[in-house]
Amino acid sequence: MTADGAGSAELWWKRPFRMFQTNIREIDAGLDVERVLDQIQDYGANAWLLSVGGIISNYPTALPHQSPNPVLRERESGDLLGDTLTAAHRRGVRVLARMDFSKVARPIAEAHPEWCYVGPGGDRQVYNGLVSVCPSGAYYQEKLFEVLEEILDSYEVDGFFFNWMSYNEIDYAKRYRGVCQCLSCRAAFAPQLGGSLPTGPESPGYTHWQRLTNEALDRLLGRAREFIAVRRPQAPLVMGDTADIVFHEANNAIGRPLWPHQTSEHVSVARSYRPEVPVLVNSVAFLDMPYRLVGEEPRLFEQYLLQAVARGAIPSTYIMGTPDEFPYGGLSAGSAIVRFHRDHQDVYAGLVPAARTALVRPDPLKPAGTQPAHAEAEFRGVWTALLERHVPFDALPENRLAELGQAGALDRFALLVLPDLGALDETAAKELDAYVERGGALLTTGATGLDADRAQLGSSGVGRRLVSMDTAEMTWSSAVVGEDPGRVLPILGAFHVVRPRAGAVPRMSVLSRAPYGPPEKCYGHLPLDHPPKLEYQHGSGRSVALPWTPGRAYREVGLGGLGDVIADAARELLGARLEIETDLPGQVEVVVGRSEVGQVIHLRNLTGQRHQSFGSPVTVPAGHRITVRGTGTERVRALVADHEPAIEPADGGLTVVLPAIGLFEVLVLPS
């Protein structure tokens, strides 16, 4: 019997919950279970993720390939897992088992070298006395299931999470170690890679190897999921796409530039692809693993949790040790979000994405040569432009477009935005054409749908690519004149000279390059017959193609006109199907969802955003308005302000007079 077969009504994790992870150290096995439970419940959580097995077993294991925690002798029972389950279940708190099968103690590795990671130079990966094992080997493929069986036979755990389940290219010291070359990997992957394995990202076949290993991990997780479900159907596996609950860790890292919408992006992609599958966001309360004693900036930490709940995910908090060990200053801010989720659990029950626009995220594992080099920058620039101009959207994964199209799932969107995706999967291209023909709208930028010189999308106004230019390689740049003749914008990044399809309507114009100095010679910019915007009618739908990269340019230089080009095209294509209009400042994000109680609109105040973190937001004063189209309700509830704001009738909906917005507000429009 699988977890799905158990019936959703019986599955506790299909309803909203809140998790707290104590990533305990070996020396913490003597912890006071009752005290930690007091702290977890006071925080607002009702599920505890506890370190149980793998590297260290916090229960009395009888398996020779496991390492019992020597500190368990400090407990009268000798069993941390058993004590935790007894106390937690008495209080109604769920307990999930954190497992880490990525490493084993040195004696186990010496007895079973065939289980271990082998680097390109033939070396093992050893860190702090532990040896990394490979997912292709028998430890993962066989012994993992013996551990699960031992736990399931003896304990009524409420779920499982597998940590660090990967092919160990990078170790805990953040050193790159290379692609595993063990015999199990050679047997599993080399035949599909021309007989040999890559050694790293610069090797031929590396992207193909990444796809193969991702598929191998999905298969392994699928087996684990089925193994658990047969023995304990109500216990979910929290992990990847084949698990019961999709996992995302929201964290910081020294030296990594902040993408302030990282959590929203990951949750939105997962929830839009499979709305029925829960997503759990484990928000890290410390700065970075090497700096695990340092608490995260509270304003950034609360953003992890707020982005999670606004997009319909389960909020989870992750600390090292127990709550008494380290002074993590962000926990107070995080608790406010978690308690809000607890106190409005009815609103979050069944919360799914409901925007009418979808922004497609580029597939990072596309075959070499098919993905533009700066696709991520274009995606993030388009994301920012839509957010700031209040075009609500959800995110979709590029690699699922064909599947979603065949299932009819694209039809819930009025507009699909495809930012510089390059060559598309041929089946996906056909599904996109069919979507537009049925009445959908399509906005493409950059090289989306261009395979060499061939245009893949019959629904686009682009008939053929003639040549591509990269302004980074030019001595001076071309410029675009917007539909307002007085506005000139730079072309930064790629510009594709295209031949329009018959019937396509060109908009805007491009100016030729001219000398940039000396000033006496700075003239000669002439309009060219290279349309930077093409409108096209296809069946019952419409498309707009921008064969350059305004999103990347907007991200790099921040000119508002570049963001306007993107958002104005989206608004033109949506027309009356744009679900909201508002006079809120661009720093307030509008997230549209639907739950069991009706339409749910989160308003996130991003005025505190700064270069690498968040500070305290500036309160947005009361009196701003938001018009919601397509709703039949005559009541609105503002949950944070805890009152019913004034409403006014509007064409096709209603206008809400908003209260002051601090960090966020949530509007509920009952069904």
PDB file of N, CA and C in Angstrom, residues 427-512:
ATOM      1  N   THR A 427       8.652  18.663 -28.073  1.00  0.00           N
ATOM      2  CA  THR A 427       7.299  18.393 -27.595  1.00  0.00           C
ATOM      3  C   THR A 427       6.755  19.589 -26.837  1.00  0.00           C
ATOM      4  N   ALA A 428       7.608  20.233 -26.042  1.00  0.00           N
ATOM      5  CA  ALA A 428       7.180  21.425 -25.317  1.00  0.00           C
ATOM      6  C   ALA A 428       6.788  22.533 -26.289  1.00  0.00           C
ATOM      7  N   ALA A 429       7.562  22.700 -27.359  1.00  0.00           N
ATOM      8  CA  ALA A 429       7.242  23.735 -28.353  1.00  0.00           C
ATOM      9  C   ALA A 429       5.866  23.491 -28.969  1.00  0.00           C
ATOM     10  N   LYS A 430       5.559  22.239 -29.284  1.00  0.00           N
ATOM     11  CA  LYS A 430       4.252  21.917 -29.857  1.00  0.00           C
ATOM     12  C   LYS A 430       3.124  22.196 -28.860  1.00  0.00           C
ATOM     13  N   GLU A 431       3.374  21.877 -27.583  1.00  0.00           N
ATOM     14  CA  GLU A 431       2.352  22.133 -26.574  1.00  0.00           C
ATOM     15  C   GLU A 431       2.132  23.627 -26.368  1.00  0.00           C
ATOM     16  N   LEU A 432       3.199  24.412 -26.455  1.00  0.00           N
ATOM     17  CA  LEU A 432       3.063  25.862 -26.327  1.00  0.00           C
ATOM     18  C   LEU A 432       2.261  26.437 -27.494  1.00  0.00           C
ATOM     19  N   ASP A 433       2.533  25.946 -28.692  1.00  0.00           N
ATOM     20  CA  ASP A 433       1.754  26.406 -29.851  1.00  0.00           C
ATOM     21  C   ASP A 433       0.276  26.072 -29.682  1.00  0.00           C
ATOM     22  N   ALA A 434      -0.003  24.872 -29.208  1.00  0.00           N
ATOM     23  CA  ALA A 434      -1.396  24.466 -29.013  1.00  0.00           C
ATOM     24  C   ALA A 434      -2.063  25.314 -27.932  1.00  0.00           C
ATOM     25  N   TYR A 435      -1.310  25.629 -26.894  1.00  0.00           N
ATOM     26  CA  TYR A 435      -1.825  26.479 -25.804  1.00  0.00           C
ATOM     27  C   TYR A 435      -2.235  27.851 -26.342  1.00  0.00           C
ATOM     28  N   VAL A 436      -1.386  28.463 -27.168  1.00  0.00           N
ATOM     29  CA  VAL A 436      -1.718  29.773 -27.730  1.00  0.00           C
ATOM     30  C   VAL A 436      -2.902  29.654 -28.684  1.00  0.00           C
ATOM     31  N   GLU A 437      -2.923  28.622 -29.473  1.00  0.00           N
ATOM     32  CA  GLU A 437      -4.013  28.442 -30.435  1.00  0.00           C
ATOM     33  C   GLU A 437      -5.364  28.355 -29.726  1.00  0.00           C
ATOM     34  N   ARG A 438      -5.368  27.792 -28.514  1.00  0.00           N
ATOM     35  CA  ARG A 438      -6.619  27.676 -27.759  1.00  0.00           C
ATOM     36  C   ARG A 438      -7.023  28.990 -27.099  1.00  0.00           C
ATOM     37  N   GLY A 439      -6.148  29.997 -27.138  1.00  0.00           N
ATOM     38  CA  GLY A 439      -6.504  31.282 -26.550  1.00  0.00           C
ATOM     39  C   GLY A 439      -5.520  31.804 -25.530  1.00  0.00           C
ATOM     40  N   GLY A 440      -4.447  31.071 -25.266  1.00  0.00           N
ATOM     41  CA  GLY A 440      -3.445  31.533 -24.323  1.00  0.00           C
ATOM     42  C   GLY A 440      -2.577  32.631 -24.903  1.00  0.00           C
ATOM     43  N   ALA A 441      -1.823  33.287 -24.042  1.00  0.00           N
ATOM     44  CA  ALA A 441      -0.906  34.354 -24.461  1.00  0.00           C
ATOM     45  C   ALA A 441       0.516  33.949 -24.110  1.00  0.00           C
ATOM     46  N   LEU A 442       1.468  34.366 -24.953  1.00  0.00           N
ATOM     47  CA  LEU A 442       2.863  33.965 -24.809  1.00  0.00           C
ATOM     48  C   LEU A 442       3.751  35.193 -24.932  1.00  0.00           C
ATOM     49  N   LEU A 443       4.637  35.384 -23.947  1.00  0.00           N
ATOM     50  CA  LEU A 443       5.639  36.448 -23.991  1.00  0.00           C
ATOM     51  C   LEU A 443       7.013  35.796 -23.938  1.00  0.00           C
ATOM     52  N   THR A 444       7.818  35.999 -24.972  1.00  0.00           N
ATOM     53  CA  THR A 444       9.157  35.414 -25.015  1.00  0.00           C
ATOM     54  C   THR A 444      10.189  36.527 -25.090  1.00  0.00           C
ATOM     55  N   THR A 445      11.365  36.257 -24.518  1.00  0.00           N
ATOM     56  CA  THR A 445      12.481  37.190 -24.635  1.00  0.00           C
ATOM     57  C   THR A 445      13.720  36.426 -25.092  1.00  0.00           C
ATOM     58  N   GLY A 446      14.692  37.181 -25.612  1.00  0.00           N
ATOM     59  CA  GLY A 446      15.971  36.604 -25.996  1.00  0.00           C
ATOM     60  C   GLY A 446      15.842  35.539 -27.054  1.00  0.00           C
ATOM     61  N   ALA A 447      16.520  34.409 -26.823  1.00  0.00           N
ATOM     62  CA  ALA A 447      16.601  33.336 -27.813  1.00  0.00           C
ATOM     63  C   ALA A 447      15.560  32.253 -27.599  1.00  0.00           C
ATOM     64  N   THR A 448      14.539  32.510 -26.813  1.00  0.00           N
ATOM     65  CA  THR A 448      13.527  31.484 -26.557  1.00  0.00           C
ATOM     66  C   THR A 448      12.944  30.957 -27.865  1.00  0.00           C
ATOM     67  N   GLY A 449      12.970  29.642 -28.033  1.00  0.00           N
ATOM     68  CA  GLY A 449      12.384  29.011 -29.210  1.00  0.00           C
ATOM     69  C   GLY A 449      13.224  29.106 -30.457  1.00  0.00           C
ATOM     70  N   LEU A 450      14.520  29.463 -30.317  1.00  0.00           N
ATOM     71  CA  LEU A 450      15.409  29.542 -31.477  1.00  0.00           C
ATOM     72  C   LEU A 450      16.427  28.411 -31.406  1.00  0.00           C
ATOM     73  N   ASP A 451      16.366  27.517 -32.364  1.00  0.00           N
ATOM     74  CA  ASP A 451      17.290  26.393 -32.474  1.00  0.00           C
ATOM     75  C   ASP A 451      18.174  26.666 -33.681  1.00  0.00           C
ATOM     76  N   ALA A 452      19.391  27.155 -33.425  1.00  0.00           N
ATOM     77  CA  ALA A 452      20.251  27.691 -34.490  1.00  0.00           C
ATOM     78  C   ALA A 452      19.482  28.826 -35.172  1.00  0.00           C
ATOM     79  N   ASP A 453      19.253  28.740 -36.496  1.00  0.00           N
ATOM     80  CA  ASP A 453      18.512  29.815 -37.169  1.00  0.00           C
ATOM     81  C   ASP A 453      17.014  29.524 -37.232  1.00  0.00           C
ATOM     82  N   ARG A 454      16.606  28.331 -36.816  1.00  0.00           N
ATOM     83  CA  ARG A 454      15.210  27.902 -36.964  1.00  0.00           C
ATOM     84  C   ARG A 454      14.355  28.378 -35.799  1.00  0.00           C
ATOM     85  N   ALA A 455      13.161  28.897 -36.111  1.00  0.00           N
ATOM     86  CA  ALA A 455      12.193  29.280 -35.095  1.00  0.00           C
ATOM     87  C   ALA A 455      11.297  28.079 -34.808  1.00  0.00           C
ATOM     88  N   GLN A 456      11.285  27.629 -33.561  1.00  0.00           N
ATOM     89  CA  GLN A 456      10.523  26.433 -33.194  1.00  0.00           C
ATOM     90  C   GLN A 456       9.047  26.722 -32.950  1.00  0.00           C
ATOM     91  N   LEU A 457       8.721  27.953 -32.579  1.00  0.00           N
ATOM     92  CA  LEU A 457       7.364  28.282 -32.169  1.00  0.00           C
ATOM     93  C   LEU A 457       6.574  28.898 -33.327  1.00  0.00           C
ATOM     94  N   GLY A 458       5.583  28.165 -33.804  1.00  0.00           N
ATOM     95  CA  GLY A 458       4.698  28.717 -34.822  1.00  0.00           C
ATOM     96  C   GLY A 458       3.796  29.795 -34.270  1.00  0.00           C
ATOM     97  N   SER A 459       3.694  29.878 -32.942  1.00  0.00           N
ATOM     98  CA  SER A 459       2.847  30.884 -32.305  1.00  0.00           C
ATOM     99  C   SER A 459       3.570  32.196 -32.086  1.00  0.00           C
ATOM    100  N   SER A 460       4.852  32.252 -32.443  1.00  0.00           N
ATOM    101  CA  SER A 460       5.650  33.460 -32.260  1.00  0.00           C
ATOM    102  C   SER A 460       5.750  34.236 -33.567  1.00  0.00           C
ATOM    103  N   GLY A 461       5.927  35.542 -33.453  1.00  0.00           N
ATOM    104  CA  GLY A 461       6.112  36.363 -34.627  1.00  0.00           C
ATOM    105  C   GLY A 461       7.490  36.256 -35.240  1.00  0.00           C
ATOM    106  N   VAL A 462       8.398  35.516 -34.594  1.00  0.00           N
ATOM    107  CA  VAL A 462       9.739  35.311 -35.131  1.00  0.00           C
ATOM    108  C   VAL A 462       9.698  34.180 -36.150  1.00  0.00           C
ATOM    109  N   GLY A 463      10.095  34.485 -37.400  1.00  0.00           N
ATOM    110  CA  GLY A 463      10.088  33.461 -38.442  1.00  0.00           C
ATOM    111  C   GLY A 463      11.415  32.755 -38.590  1.00  0.00           C
ATOM    112  N   ARG A 464      12.512  33.482 -38.376  1.00  0.00           N
ATOM    113  CA  ARG A 464      13.847  32.890 -38.521  1.00  0.00           C
ATOM    114  C   ARG A 464      14.867  33.825 -37.869  1.00  0.00           C
ATOM    115  N   ARG A 465      15.909  33.242 -37.293  1.00  0.00           N
ATOM    116  CA  ARG A 465      17.000  34.059 -36.776  1.00  0.00           C
ATOM    117  C   ARG A 465      18.045  34.233 -37.866  1.00  0.00           C
ATOM    118  N   LEU A 466      18.446  35.491 -38.099  1.00  0.00           N
ATOM    119  CA  LEU A 466      19.449  35.788 -39.117  1.00  0.00           C
ATOM    120  C   LEU A 466      20.850  35.853 -38.522  1.00  0.00           C
ATOM    121  N   VAL A 467      20.973  36.481 -37.359  1.00  0.00           N
ATOM    122  CA  VAL A 467      22.274  36.587 -36.707  1.00  0.00           C
ATOM    123  C   VAL A 467      22.039  36.978 -35.256  1.00  0.00           C
ATOM    124  N   SER A 468      22.984  36.617 -34.382  1.00  0.00           N
ATOM    125  CA  SER A 468      22.927  37.019 -32.974  1.00  0.00           C
ATOM    126  C   SER A 468      24.138  37.877 -32.657  1.00  0.00           C
ATOM    127  N   MET A 469      23.918  38.889 -31.850  1.00  0.00           N
ATOM    128  CA  MET A 469      25.002  39.769 -31.426  1.00  0.00           C
ATOM    129  C   MET A 469      25.002  39.871 -29.908  1.00  0.00           C
ATOM    130  N   ASP A 470      26.180  39.940 -29.333  1.00  0.00           N
ATOM    131  CA  ASP A 470      26.336  40.119 -27.898  1.00  0.00           C
ATOM    132  C   ASP A 470      26.956  41.482 -27.676  1.00  0.00           C
ATOM    133  N   THR A 471      26.232  42.357 -26.982  1.00  0.00           N
ATOM    134  CA  THR A 471      26.727  43.722 -26.821  1.00  0.00           C
ATOM    135  C   THR A 471      27.995  43.774 -25.990  1.00  0.00           C
ATOM    136  N   ALA A 472      28.273  42.712 -25.207  1.00  0.00           N
ATOM    137  CA  ALA A 472      29.514  42.697 -24.438  1.00  0.00           C
ATOM    138  C   ALA A 472      30.727  42.646 -25.352  1.00  0.00           C
ATOM    139  N   GLU A 473      30.524  42.163 -26.576  1.00  0.00           N
ATOM    140  CA  GLU A 473      31.620  42.058 -27.520  1.00  0.00           C
ATOM    141  C   GLU A 473      31.715  43.272 -28.437  1.00  0.00           C
ATOM    142  N   MET A 474      30.808  44.219 -28.268  1.00  0.00           N
ATOM    143  CA  MET A 474      30.796  45.391 -29.136  1.00  0.00           C
ATOM    144  C   MET A 474      31.569  46.535 -28.482  1.00  0.00           C
ATOM    145  N   THR A 475      32.130  47.381 -29.284  1.00  0.00           N
ATOM    146  CA  THR A 475      32.793  48.559 -28.762  1.00  0.00           C
ATOM    147  C   THR A 475      31.770  49.548 -28.226  1.00  0.00           C
ATOM    148  N   TRP A 476      30.581  49.579 -28.803  1.00  0.00           N
ATOM    149  CA  TRP A 476      29.500  50.420 -28.339  1.00  0.00           C
ATOM    150  C   TRP A 476      28.190  49.689 -28.612  1.00  0.00           C
ATOM    151  N   SER A 477      27.163  50.048 -27.889  1.00  0.00           N
ATOM    152  CA  SER A 477      25.920  49.282 -27.931  1.00  0.00           C
ATOM    153  C   SER A 477      24.871  49.925 -28.824  1.00  0.00           C
ATOM    154  N   SER A 478      23.984  49.064 -29.312  1.00  0.00           N
ATOM    155  CA  SER A 478      22.780  49.550 -29.973  1.00  0.00           C
ATOM    156  C   SER A 478      21.787  50.000 -28.907  1.00  0.00           C
ATOM    157  N   ALA A 479      20.732  50.615 -29.342  1.00  0.00           N
ATOM    158  CA  ALA A 479      19.710  51.065 -28.409  1.00  0.00           C
ATOM    159  C   ALA A 479      18.341  50.810 -28.998  1.00  0.00           C
ATOM    160  N   VAL A 480      17.363  50.673 -28.112  1.00  0.00           N
ATOM    161  CA  VAL A 480      15.978  50.478 -28.499  1.00  0.00           C
ATOM    162  C   VAL A 480      15.210  51.747 -28.202  1.00  0.00           C
ATOM    163  N   VAL A 481      14.424  52.172 -29.144  1.00  0.00           N
ATOM    164  CA  VAL A 481      13.500  53.276 -28.919  1.00  0.00           C
ATOM    165  C   VAL A 481      12.147  52.659 -28.580  1.00  0.00           C
ATOM    166  N   GLY A 482      11.634  52.988 -27.416  1.00  0.00           N
ATOM    167  CA  GLY A 482      10.367  52.420 -26.996  1.00  0.00           C
ATOM    168  C   GLY A 482       9.205  52.970 -27.789  1.00  0.00           C
ATOM    169  N   GLU A 483       8.014  52.464 -27.468  1.00  0.00           N
ATOM    170  CA  GLU A 483       6.822  52.932 -28.175  1.00  0.00           C
ATOM    171  C   GLU A 483       6.509  54.390 -27.848  1.00  0.00           C
ATOM    172  N   ASP A 484       7.080  54.855 -26.740  1.00  0.00           N
ATOM    173  CA  ASP A 484       7.123  56.294 -26.486  1.00  0.00           C
ATOM    174  C   ASP A 484       8.389  56.812 -27.166  1.00  0.00           C
ATOM    175  N   PRO A 485       8.259  57.592 -28.248  1.00  0.00           N
ATOM    176  CA  PRO A 485       9.438  58.013 -29.019  1.00  0.00           C
ATOM    177  C   PRO A 485      10.475  58.754 -28.189  1.00  0.00           C
ATOM    178  N   GLY A 486      10.062  59.299 -27.050  1.00  0.00           N
ATOM    179  CA  GLY A 486      11.016  60.039 -26.239  1.00  0.00           C
ATOM    180  C   GLY A 486      11.848  59.170 -25.321  1.00  0.00           C
ATOM    181  N   ARG A 487      11.652  57.854 -25.315  1.00  0.00           N
ATOM    182  CA  ARG A 487      12.380  56.971 -24.397  1.00  0.00           C
ATOM    183  C   ARG A 487      13.323  56.083 -25.186  1.00  0.00           C
ATOM    184  N   VAL A 488      14.607  56.174 -24.880  1.00  0.00           N
ATOM    185  CA  VAL A 488      15.630  55.344 -25.512  1.00  0.00           C
ATOM    186  C   VAL A 488      16.243  54.456 -24.439  1.00  0.00           C
ATOM    187  N   LEU A 489      16.338  53.173 -24.734  1.00  0.00           N
ATOM    188  CA  LEU A 489      16.828  52.187 -23.771  1.00  0.00           C
ATOM    189  C   LEU A 489      18.022  51.440 -24.341  1.00  0.00           C
ATOM    190  N   PRO A 490      18.924  51.007 -23.484  1.00  0.00           N
ATOM    191  CA  PRO A 490      20.103  50.289 -23.986  1.00  0.00           C
ATOM    192  C   PRO A 490      19.811  48.816 -24.242  1.00  0.00           C
ATOM    193  N   ILE A 491      20.482  48.258 -25.223  1.00  0.00           N
ATOM    194  CA  ILE A 491      20.485  46.812 -25.413  1.00  0.00           C
ATOM    195  C   ILE A 491      21.735  46.279 -24.722  1.00  0.00           C
ATOM    196  N   LEU A 492      21.528  45.542 -23.648  1.00  0.00           N
ATOM    197  CA  LEU A 492      22.642  44.941 -22.916  1.00  0.00           C
ATOM    198  C   LEU A 492      22.467  43.431 -22.956  1.00  0.00           C
ATOM    199  N   GLY A 493      23.476  42.722 -23.364  1.00  0.00           N
ATOM    200  CA  GLY A 493      23.368  41.281 -23.504  1.00  0.00           C
ATOM    201  C   GLY A 493      23.167  40.907 -24.956  1.00  0.00           C
ATOM    202  N   ALA A 494      22.249  39.998 -25.204  1.00  0.00           N
ATOM    203  CA  ALA A 494      22.071  39.471 -26.560  1.00  0.00           C
ATOM    204  C   ALA A 494      21.015  40.260 -27.329  1.00  0.00           C
ATOM    205  N   PHE A 495      21.253  40.405 -28.621  1.00  0.00           N
ATOM    206  CA  PHE A 495      20.244  40.928 -29.543  1.00  0.00           C
ATOM    207  C   PHE A 495      20.230  40.010 -30.762  1.00  0.00           C
ATOM    208  N   HIS A 496      19.047  39.500 -31.090  1.00  0.00           N
ATOM    209  CA  HIS A 496      18.895  38.558 -32.194  1.00  0.00           C
ATOM    210  C   HIS A 496      18.191  39.257 -33.349  1.00  0.00           C
ATOM    211  N   VAL A 497      18.902  39.372 -34.463  1.00  0.00           N
ATOM    212  CA  VAL A 497      18.297  39.928 -35.670  1.00  0.00           C
ATOM    213  C   VAL A 497      17.446  38.829 -36.289  1.00  0.00           C
ATOM    214  N   VAL A 498      16.161  39.076 -36.408  1.00  0.00           N
ATOM    215  CA  VAL A 498      15.240  38.033 -36.847  1.00  0.00           C
ATOM    216  C   VAL A 498      14.448  38.495 -38.060  1.00  0.00           C
ATOM    217  N   ARG A 499      13.953  37.531 -38.811  1.00  0.00           N
ATOM    218  CA  ARG A 499      13.024  37.796 -39.906  1.00  0.00           C
ATOM    219  C   ARG A 499      11.616  37.545 -39.375  1.00  0.00           C
ATOM    220  N   PRO A 500      10.754  38.562 -39.386  1.00  0.00           N
ATOM    221  CA  PRO A 500       9.407  38.368 -38.848  1.00  0.00           C
ATOM    222  C   PRO A 500       8.615  37.344 -39.665  1.00  0.00           C
ATOM    223  N   ARG A 501       7.749  36.646 -38.987  1.00  0.00           N
ATOM    224  CA  ARG A 501       6.807  35.753 -39.647  1.00  0.00           C
ATOM    225  C   ARG A 501       5.741  36.587 -40.359  1.00  0.00           C
ATOM    226  N   ALA A 502       5.223  36.087 -41.445  1.00  0.00           N
ATOM    227  CA  ALA A 502       4.155  36.793 -42.155  1.00  0.00           C
ATOM    228  C   ALA A 502       2.994  37.054 -41.207  1.00  0.00           C
ATOM    229  N   GLY A 503       2.547  38.280 -41.162  1.00  0.00           N
ATOM    230  CA  GLY A 503       1.446  38.648 -40.282  1.00  0.00           C
ATOM    231  C   GLY A 503       1.890  39.223 -38.958  1.00  0.00           C
ATOM    232  N   ALA A 504       3.189  39.125 -38.629  1.00  0.00           N
ATOM    233  CA  ALA A 504       3.688  39.693 -37.380  1.00  0.00           C
ATOM    234  C   ALA A 504       3.729  41.214 -37.489  1.00  0.00           C
ATOM    235  N   VAL A 505       3.402  41.881 -36.400  1.00  0.00           N
ATOM    236  CA  VAL A 505       3.380  43.349 -36.375  1.00  0.00           C
ATOM    237  C   VAL A 505       4.587  43.838 -35.583  1.00  0.00           C
ATOM    238  N   PRO A 506       5.520  44.551 -36.231  1.00  0.00           N
ATOM    239  CA  PRO A 506       6.697  45.053 -35.517  1.00  0.00           C
ATOM    240  C   PRO A 506       6.343  46.281 -34.683  1.00  0.00           C
ATOM    241  N   ARG A 507       6.955  46.343 -33.495  1.00  0.00           N
ATOM    242  CA  ARG A 507       6.802  47.496 -32.621  1.00  0.00           C
ATOM    243  C   ARG A 507       8.185  47.925 -32.141  1.00  0.00           C
ATOM    244  N   MET A 508       8.298  49.180 -31.764  1.00  0.00           N
ATOM    245  CA  MET A 508       9.561  49.749 -31.316  1.00  0.00           C
ATOM    246  C   MET A 508      10.575  49.723 -32.471  1.00  0.00           C
ATOM    247  N   SER A 509      11.733  50.245 -32.240  1.00  0.00           N
ATOM    248  CA  SER A 509      12.760  50.249 -33.274  1.00  0.00           C
ATOM    249  C   SER A 509      14.134  50.220 -32.635  1.00  0.00           C
ATOM    250  N   VAL A 510      15.126  49.846 -33.444  1.00  0.00           N
ATOM    251  CA  VAL A 510      16.505  49.761 -32.983  1.00  0.00           C
ATOM    252  C   VAL A 510      17.321  50.821 -33.693  1.00  0.00           C
ATOM    253  N   LEU A 511      18.192  51.474 -32.935  1.00  0.00           N
ATOM    254  CA  LEU A 511      19.096  52.460 -33.521  1.00  0.00           C
ATOM    255  C   LEU A 511      20.445  51.810 -33.781  1.00  0.00           C
ATOM    256  N   SER A 512      21.044  52.176 -34.891  1.00  0.00           N
ATOM    257  CA  SER A 512      22.357  51.630 -35.223  1.00  0.00           C
ATOM    258  C   SER A 512      23.408  52.169 -34.264  1.00  0.00           C
TER     259      SER A 512
END
